Amino acid sequence: MCLCTTLTHQISRQLNISCKCIRQTIRKFDKFHTVCTKPGAGRKPKVTERQKRLTKFQQVRDDTLSLTDLVRFARTHLNLTISRHTISRILRDFNMISFIAPKTLELLRHNDVLDLTGVMNS
């Protein structure tokens, strides 16, 4: 230990770096076998892989569910508050889409009436 202390002291004086920094670098090299900075894990995901799979299986089980229905499922069964966009992204990761309800055609618009062929009549 004494030899290590004197070596770190000499290195720190030559490089004009603190002894603590030298010790940390040596300890990091002993642990990771490299002096490169290891990337951190970053922000932890809110939705775990298991929750993603359960959401996917729910969509597979009933493919008529909308994004809102899947958000409701996540809130009640998984105790997870996530948005429709997050659900859409999860399904996209599995190459899936949710059921999209067809938009109802607005029949009356600006006092014009659409006939069955879709031609505007005034």
mmCIF file with all atom_site columns, C-alpha atoms in Angstrom:
data_model
loop_
_atom_site.group_PDB
_atom_site.id
_atom_site.type_symbol
_atom_site.label_atom_id
_atom_site.label_alt_id
_atom_site.label_comp_id
_atom_site.label_asym_id
_atom_site.label_entity_id
_atom_site.label_seq_id
_atom_site.pdbx_PDB_ins_code
_atom_site.Cartn_x
_atom_site.Cartn_y
_atom_site.Cartn_z
_atom_site.occupancy
_atom_site.B_iso_or_equiv
_atom_site.pdbx_formal_charge
_atom_site.auth_seq_id
_atom_site.auth_comp_id
_atom_site.auth_asym_id
_atom_site.auth_atom_id
_atom_site.pdbx_PDB_model_num
ATOM 1   C CA . MET A 1 1   ? 0.000   0.000   0.000   1.00 0.00 ? 1   MET A CA 1
ATOM 2   C CA . CYS A 1 2   ? 2.854   2.328   0.794   1.00 0.00 ? 2   CYS A CA 1
ATOM 3   C CA . LEU A 1 3   ? 4.353   1.758   -2.667  1.00 0.00 ? 3   LEU A CA 1
ATOM 4   C CA . CYS A 1 4   ? 1.029   2.500   -4.319  1.00 0.00 ? 4   CYS A CA 1
ATOM 5   C CA . THR A 1 5   ? 0.650   5.673   -2.282  1.00 0.00 ? 5   THR A CA 1
ATOM 6   C CA . THR A 1 6   ? 4.089   6.932   -3.255  1.00 0.00 ? 6   THR A CA 1
ATOM 7   C CA . LEU A 1 7   ? 3.471   6.072   -6.902  1.00 0.00 ? 7   LEU A CA 1
ATOM 8   C CA . THR A 1 8   ? 0.159   7.901   -6.980  1.00 0.00 ? 8   THR A CA 1
ATOM 9   C CA . HIS A 1 9   ? 1.793   10.842  -5.242  1.00 0.00 ? 9   HIS A CA 1
ATOM 10  C CA . GLN A 1 10  ? 4.609   10.961  -7.799  1.00 0.00 ? 10  GLN A CA 1
ATOM 11  C CA . ILE A 1 11  ? 2.217   10.588  -10.725 1.00 0.00 ? 11  ILE A CA 1
ATOM 12  C CA . SER A 1 12  ? -0.029  13.301  -9.377  1.00 0.00 ? 12  SER A CA 1
ATOM 13  C CA . ARG A 1 13  ? 2.890   15.699  -8.952  1.00 0.00 ? 13  ARG A CA 1
ATOM 14  C CA . GLN A 1 14  ? 4.235   15.017  -12.451 1.00 0.00 ? 14  GLN A CA 1
ATOM 15  C CA . LEU A 1 15  ? 0.851   15.371  -14.139 1.00 0.00 ? 15  LEU A CA 1
ATOM 16  C CA . ASN A 1 16  ? -0.396  18.093  -11.793 1.00 0.00 ? 16  ASN A CA 1
ATOM 17  C CA . ILE A 1 17  ? -3.521  16.029  -11.011 1.00 0.00 ? 17  ILE A CA 1
ATOM 18  C CA . SER A 1 18  ? -4.890  15.281  -7.557  1.00 0.00 ? 18  SER A CA 1
ATOM 19  C CA . CYS A 1 19  ? -3.952  12.008  -5.827  1.00 0.00 ? 19  CYS A CA 1
ATOM 20  C CA . LYS A 1 20  ? -7.617  11.165  -5.441  1.00 0.00 ? 20  LYS A CA 1
ATOM 21  C CA . CYS A 1 21  ? -8.145  11.383  -9.201  1.00 0.00 ? 21  CYS A CA 1
ATOM 22  C CA . ILE A 1 22  ? -5.160  9.077   -9.793  1.00 0.00 ? 22  ILE A CA 1
ATOM 23  C CA . ARG A 1 23  ? -6.489  6.562   -7.239  1.00 0.00 ? 23  ARG A CA 1
ATOM 24  C CA . GLN A 1 24  ? -9.954  6.634   -8.814  1.00 0.00 ? 24  GLN A CA 1
ATOM 25  C CA . THR A 1 25  ? -8.478  6.049   -12.273 1.00 0.00 ? 25  THR A CA 1
ATOM 26  C CA . ILE A 1 26  ? -6.427  3.094   -11.022 1.00 0.00 ? 26  ILE A CA 1
ATOM 27  C CA . ARG A 1 27  ? -9.462  1.659   -9.226  1.00 0.00 ? 27  ARG A CA 1
ATOM 28  C CA . LYS A 1 28  ? -11.578 2.100   -12.362 1.00 0.00 ? 28  LYS A CA 1
ATOM 29  C CA . PHE A 1 29  ? -8.907  0.335   -14.441 1.00 0.00 ? 29  PHE A CA 1
ATOM 30  C CA . ASP A 1 30  ? -8.810  -2.563  -11.974 1.00 0.00 ? 30  ASP A CA 1
ATOM 31  C CA . LYS A 1 31  ? -12.589 -2.879  -12.113 1.00 0.00 ? 31  LYS A CA 1
ATOM 32  C CA . PHE A 1 32  ? -13.314 -2.384  -15.844 1.00 0.00 ? 32  PHE A CA 1
ATOM 33  C CA . HIS A 1 33  ? -9.860  -3.153  -17.323 1.00 0.00 ? 33  HIS A CA 1
ATOM 34  C CA . THR A 1 34  ? -9.975  0.105   -19.237 1.00 0.00 ? 34  THR A CA 1
ATOM 35  C CA . VAL A 1 35  ? -9.589  3.774   -18.402 1.00 0.00 ? 35  VAL A CA 1
ATOM 36  C CA . CYS A 1 36  ? -12.333 4.811   -20.820 1.00 0.00 ? 36  CYS A CA 1
ATOM 37  C CA . THR A 1 37  ? -15.439 6.224   -19.264 1.00 0.00 ? 37  THR A CA 1
ATOM 38  C CA . LYS A 1 38  ? -18.208 3.656   -19.280 1.00 0.00 ? 38  LYS A CA 1
ATOM 39  C CA . PRO A 1 39  ? -21.507 5.036   -20.507 1.00 0.00 ? 39  PRO A CA 1
ATOM 40  C CA . GLY A 1 40  ? -24.114 5.301   -17.797 1.00 0.00 ? 40  GLY A CA 1
ATOM 41  C CA . ALA A 1 41  ? -27.474 3.645   -18.035 1.00 0.00 ? 41  ALA A CA 1
ATOM 42  C CA . GLY A 1 42  ? -29.126 6.998   -18.584 1.00 0.00 ? 42  GLY A CA 1
ATOM 43  C CA . ARG A 1 43  ? -32.698 7.661   -17.660 1.00 0.00 ? 43  ARG A CA 1
ATOM 44  C CA . LYS A 1 44  ? -34.528 4.542   -16.574 1.00 0.00 ? 44  LYS A CA 1
ATOM 45  C CA . PRO A 1 45  ? -37.477 3.684   -18.810 1.00 0.00 ? 45  PRO A CA 1
ATOM 46  C CA . LYS A 1 46  ? -40.910 4.275   -17.365 1.00 0.00 ? 46  LYS A CA 1
ATOM 47  C CA . VAL A 1 47  ? -42.353 1.243   -19.142 1.00 0.00 ? 47  VAL A CA 1
ATOM 48  C CA . THR A 1 48  ? -40.581 -2.054  -18.509 1.00 0.00 ? 48  THR A CA 1
ATOM 49  C CA . GLU A 1 49  ? -40.150 -4.768  -21.132 1.00 0.00 ? 49  GLU A CA 1
ATOM 50  C CA . ARG A 1 50  ? -42.738 -6.900  -19.324 1.00 0.00 ? 50  ARG A CA 1
ATOM 51  C CA . GLN A 1 51  ? -45.299 -4.078  -19.426 1.00 0.00 ? 51  GLN A CA 1
ATOM 52  C CA . LYS A 1 52  ? -44.597 -3.589  -23.130 1.00 0.00 ? 52  LYS A CA 1
ATOM 53  C CA . ARG A 1 53  ? -45.177 -7.290  -23.785 1.00 0.00 ? 53  ARG A CA 1
ATOM 54  C CA . LEU A 1 54  ? -48.422 -7.260  -21.783 1.00 0.00 ? 54  LEU A CA 1
ATOM 55  C CA . THR A 1 55  ? -49.647 -4.277  -23.788 1.00 0.00 ? 55  THR A CA 1
ATOM 56  C CA . LYS A 1 56  ? -48.763 -6.088  -27.010 1.00 0.00 ? 56  LYS A CA 1
ATOM 57  C CA . PHE A 1 57  ? -50.551 -9.272  -25.891 1.00 0.00 ? 57  PHE A CA 1
ATOM 58  C CA . GLN A 1 58  ? -53.625 -7.244  -24.975 1.00 0.00 ? 58  GLN A CA 1
ATOM 59  C CA . GLN A 1 59  ? -53.655 -5.813  -28.499 1.00 0.00 ? 59  GLN A CA 1
ATOM 60  C CA . VAL A 1 60  ? -53.149 -9.299  -30.001 1.00 0.00 ? 60  VAL A CA 1
ATOM 61  C CA . ARG A 1 61  ? -55.955 -10.711 -27.848 1.00 0.00 ? 61  ARG A CA 1
ATOM 62  C CA . ASP A 1 62  ? -58.433 -8.076  -29.014 1.00 0.00 ? 62  ASP A CA 1
ATOM 63  C CA . ASP A 1 63  ? -57.333 -6.268  -32.155 1.00 0.00 ? 63  ASP A CA 1
ATOM 64  C CA . THR A 1 64  ? -60.331 -3.937  -32.086 1.00 0.00 ? 64  THR A CA 1
ATOM 65  C CA . LEU A 1 65  ? -58.916 -1.968  -29.152 1.00 0.00 ? 65  LEU A CA 1
ATOM 66  C CA . SER A 1 66  ? -58.131 1.681   -29.769 1.00 0.00 ? 66  SER A CA 1
ATOM 67  C CA . LEU A 1 67  ? -55.207 3.579   -28.293 1.00 0.00 ? 67  LEU A CA 1
ATOM 68  C CA . THR A 1 68  ? -57.515 5.015   -25.645 1.00 0.00 ? 68  THR A CA 1
ATOM 69  C CA . ASP A 1 69  ? -58.627 1.512   -24.667 1.00 0.00 ? 69  ASP A CA 1
ATOM 70  C CA . LEU A 1 70  ? -54.999 0.426   -24.336 1.00 0.00 ? 70  LEU A CA 1
ATOM 71  C CA . VAL A 1 71  ? -54.214 3.486   -22.198 1.00 0.00 ? 71  VAL A CA 1
ATOM 72  C CA . ARG A 1 72  ? -57.146 2.532   -19.975 1.00 0.00 ? 72  ARG A CA 1
ATOM 73  C CA . PHE A 1 73  ? -55.824 -1.063  -19.797 1.00 0.00 ? 73  PHE A CA 1
ATOM 74  C CA . ALA A 1 74  ? -52.363 0.189   -18.787 1.00 0.00 ? 74  ALA A CA 1
ATOM 75  C CA . ARG A 1 75  ? -53.856 2.428   -16.102 1.00 0.00 ? 75  ARG A CA 1
ATOM 76  C CA . THR A 1 76  ? -56.119 -0.214  -14.564 1.00 0.00 ? 76  THR A CA 1
ATOM 77  C CA . HIS A 1 77  ? -54.141 -3.444  -14.951 1.00 0.00 ? 77  HIS A CA 1
ATOM 78  C CA . LEU A 1 78  ? -50.524 -2.281  -15.041 1.00 0.00 ? 78  LEU A CA 1
ATOM 79  C CA . ASN A 1 79  ? -50.893 0.741   -12.720 1.00 0.00 ? 79  ASN A CA 1
ATOM 80  C CA . LEU A 1 80  ? -49.143 2.805   -15.375 1.00 0.00 ? 80  LEU A CA 1
ATOM 81  C CA . THR A 1 81  ? -50.032 6.298   -16.557 1.00 0.00 ? 81  THR A CA 1
ATOM 82  C CA . ILE A 1 82  ? -48.871 6.663   -20.145 1.00 0.00 ? 82  ILE A CA 1
ATOM 83  C CA . SER A 1 83  ? -50.115 8.563   -23.175 1.00 0.00 ? 83  SER A CA 1
ATOM 84  C CA . ARG A 1 84  ? -51.639 7.350   -26.410 1.00 0.00 ? 84  ARG A CA 1
ATOM 85  C CA . HIS A 1 85  ? -48.412 8.317   -28.177 1.00 0.00 ? 85  HIS A CA 1
ATOM 86  C CA . THR A 1 86  ? -46.391 6.021   -25.898 1.00 0.00 ? 86  THR A CA 1
ATOM 87  C CA . ILE A 1 87  ? -48.800 3.150   -26.573 1.00 0.00 ? 87  ILE A CA 1
ATOM 88  C CA . SER A 1 88  ? -48.484 3.811   -30.289 1.00 0.00 ? 88  SER A CA 1
ATOM 89  C CA . ARG A 1 89  ? -44.684 3.772   -30.021 1.00 0.00 ? 89  ARG A CA 1
ATOM 90  C CA . ILE A 1 90  ? -44.761 0.479   -28.071 1.00 0.00 ? 90  ILE A CA 1
ATOM 91  C CA . LEU A 1 91  ? -46.956 -1.136  -30.714 1.00 0.00 ? 91  LEU A CA 1
ATOM 92  C CA . ARG A 1 92  ? -44.754 0.251   -33.488 1.00 0.00 ? 92  ARG A CA 1
ATOM 93  C CA . ASP A 1 93  ? -41.744 -1.440  -31.848 1.00 0.00 ? 93  ASP A CA 1
ATOM 94  C CA . PHE A 1 94  ? -43.588 -4.746  -32.332 1.00 0.00 ? 94  PHE A CA 1
ATOM 95  C CA . ASN A 1 95  ? -44.606 -3.800  -35.914 1.00 0.00 ? 95  ASN A CA 1
ATOM 96  C CA . MET A 1 96  ? -48.231 -3.486  -34.864 1.00 0.00 ? 96  MET A CA 1
ATOM 97  C CA . ILE A 1 97  ? -50.893 -0.809  -35.042 1.00 0.00 ? 97  ILE A CA 1
ATOM 98  C CA . SER A 1 98  ? -53.995 -0.259  -32.987 1.00 0.00 ? 98  SER A CA 1
ATOM 99  C CA . PHE A 1 99  ? -57.528 -0.283  -34.292 1.00 0.00 ? 99  PHE A CA 1
ATOM 100 C CA . ILE A 1 100 ? -58.361 3.083   -35.774 1.00 0.00 ? 100 ILE A CA 1
ATOM 101 C CA . ALA A 1 101 ? -62.056 3.815   -35.760 1.00 0.00 ? 101 ALA A CA 1
ATOM 102 C CA . PRO A 1 102 ? -63.253 5.186   -39.095 1.00 0.00 ? 102 PRO A CA 1
ATOM 103 C CA . LYS A 1 103 ? -64.001 8.872   -38.974 1.00 0.00 ? 103 LYS A CA 1
ATOM 104 C CA . THR A 1 104 ? -67.665 9.684   -39.370 1.00 0.00 ? 104 THR A CA 1
ATOM 105 C CA . LEU A 1 105 ? -68.365 11.783  -42.404 1.00 0.00 ? 105 LEU A CA 1
ATOM 106 C CA . GLU A 1 106 ? -69.878 15.080  -41.443 1.00 0.00 ? 106 GLU A CA 1
ATOM 107 C CA . LEU A 1 107 ? -73.134 15.135  -43.358 1.00 0.00 ? 107 LEU A CA 1
ATOM 108 C CA . LEU A 1 108 ? -74.037 18.745  -42.873 1.00 0.00 ? 108 LEU A CA 1
ATOM 109 C CA . ARG A 1 109 ? -71.301 21.236  -43.589 1.00 0.00 ? 109 ARG A CA 1
ATOM 110 C CA . HIS A 1 110 ? -71.841 24.918  -44.361 1.00 0.00 ? 110 HIS A CA 1
ATOM 111 C CA . ASN A 1 111 ? -75.469 24.293  -45.339 1.00 0.00 ? 111 ASN A CA 1
ATOM 112 C CA . ASP A 1 112 ? -74.321 21.910  -48.092 1.00 0.00 ? 112 ASP A CA 1
ATOM 113 C CA . VAL A 1 113 ? -75.674 18.385  -48.148 1.00 0.00 ? 113 VAL A CA 1
ATOM 114 C CA . LEU A 1 114 ? -73.691 15.406  -49.412 1.00 0.00 ? 114 LEU A CA 1
ATOM 115 C CA . ASP A 1 115 ? -75.636 12.894  -51.433 1.00 0.00 ? 115 ASP A CA 1
ATOM 116 C CA . LEU A 1 116 ? -74.681 9.216   -51.571 1.00 0.00 ? 116 LEU A CA 1
ATOM 117 C CA . THR A 1 117 ? -72.208 9.707   -54.434 1.00 0.00 ? 117 THR A CA 1
ATOM 118 C CA . GLY A 1 118 ? -70.289 12.374  -52.492 1.00 0.00 ? 118 GLY A CA 1
ATOM 119 C CA . VAL A 1 119 ? -71.129 15.239  -54.878 1.00 0.00 ? 119 VAL A CA 1
ATOM 120 C CA . MET A 1 120 ? -71.884 18.538  -53.179 1.00 0.00 ? 120 MET A CA 1
ATOM 121 C CA . ASN A 1 121 ? -75.440 19.807  -53.653 1.00 0.00 ? 121 ASN A CA 1
ATOM 122 C CA . SER A 1 122 ? -76.375 23.332  -52.623 1.00 0.00 ? 122 SER A CA 1
#
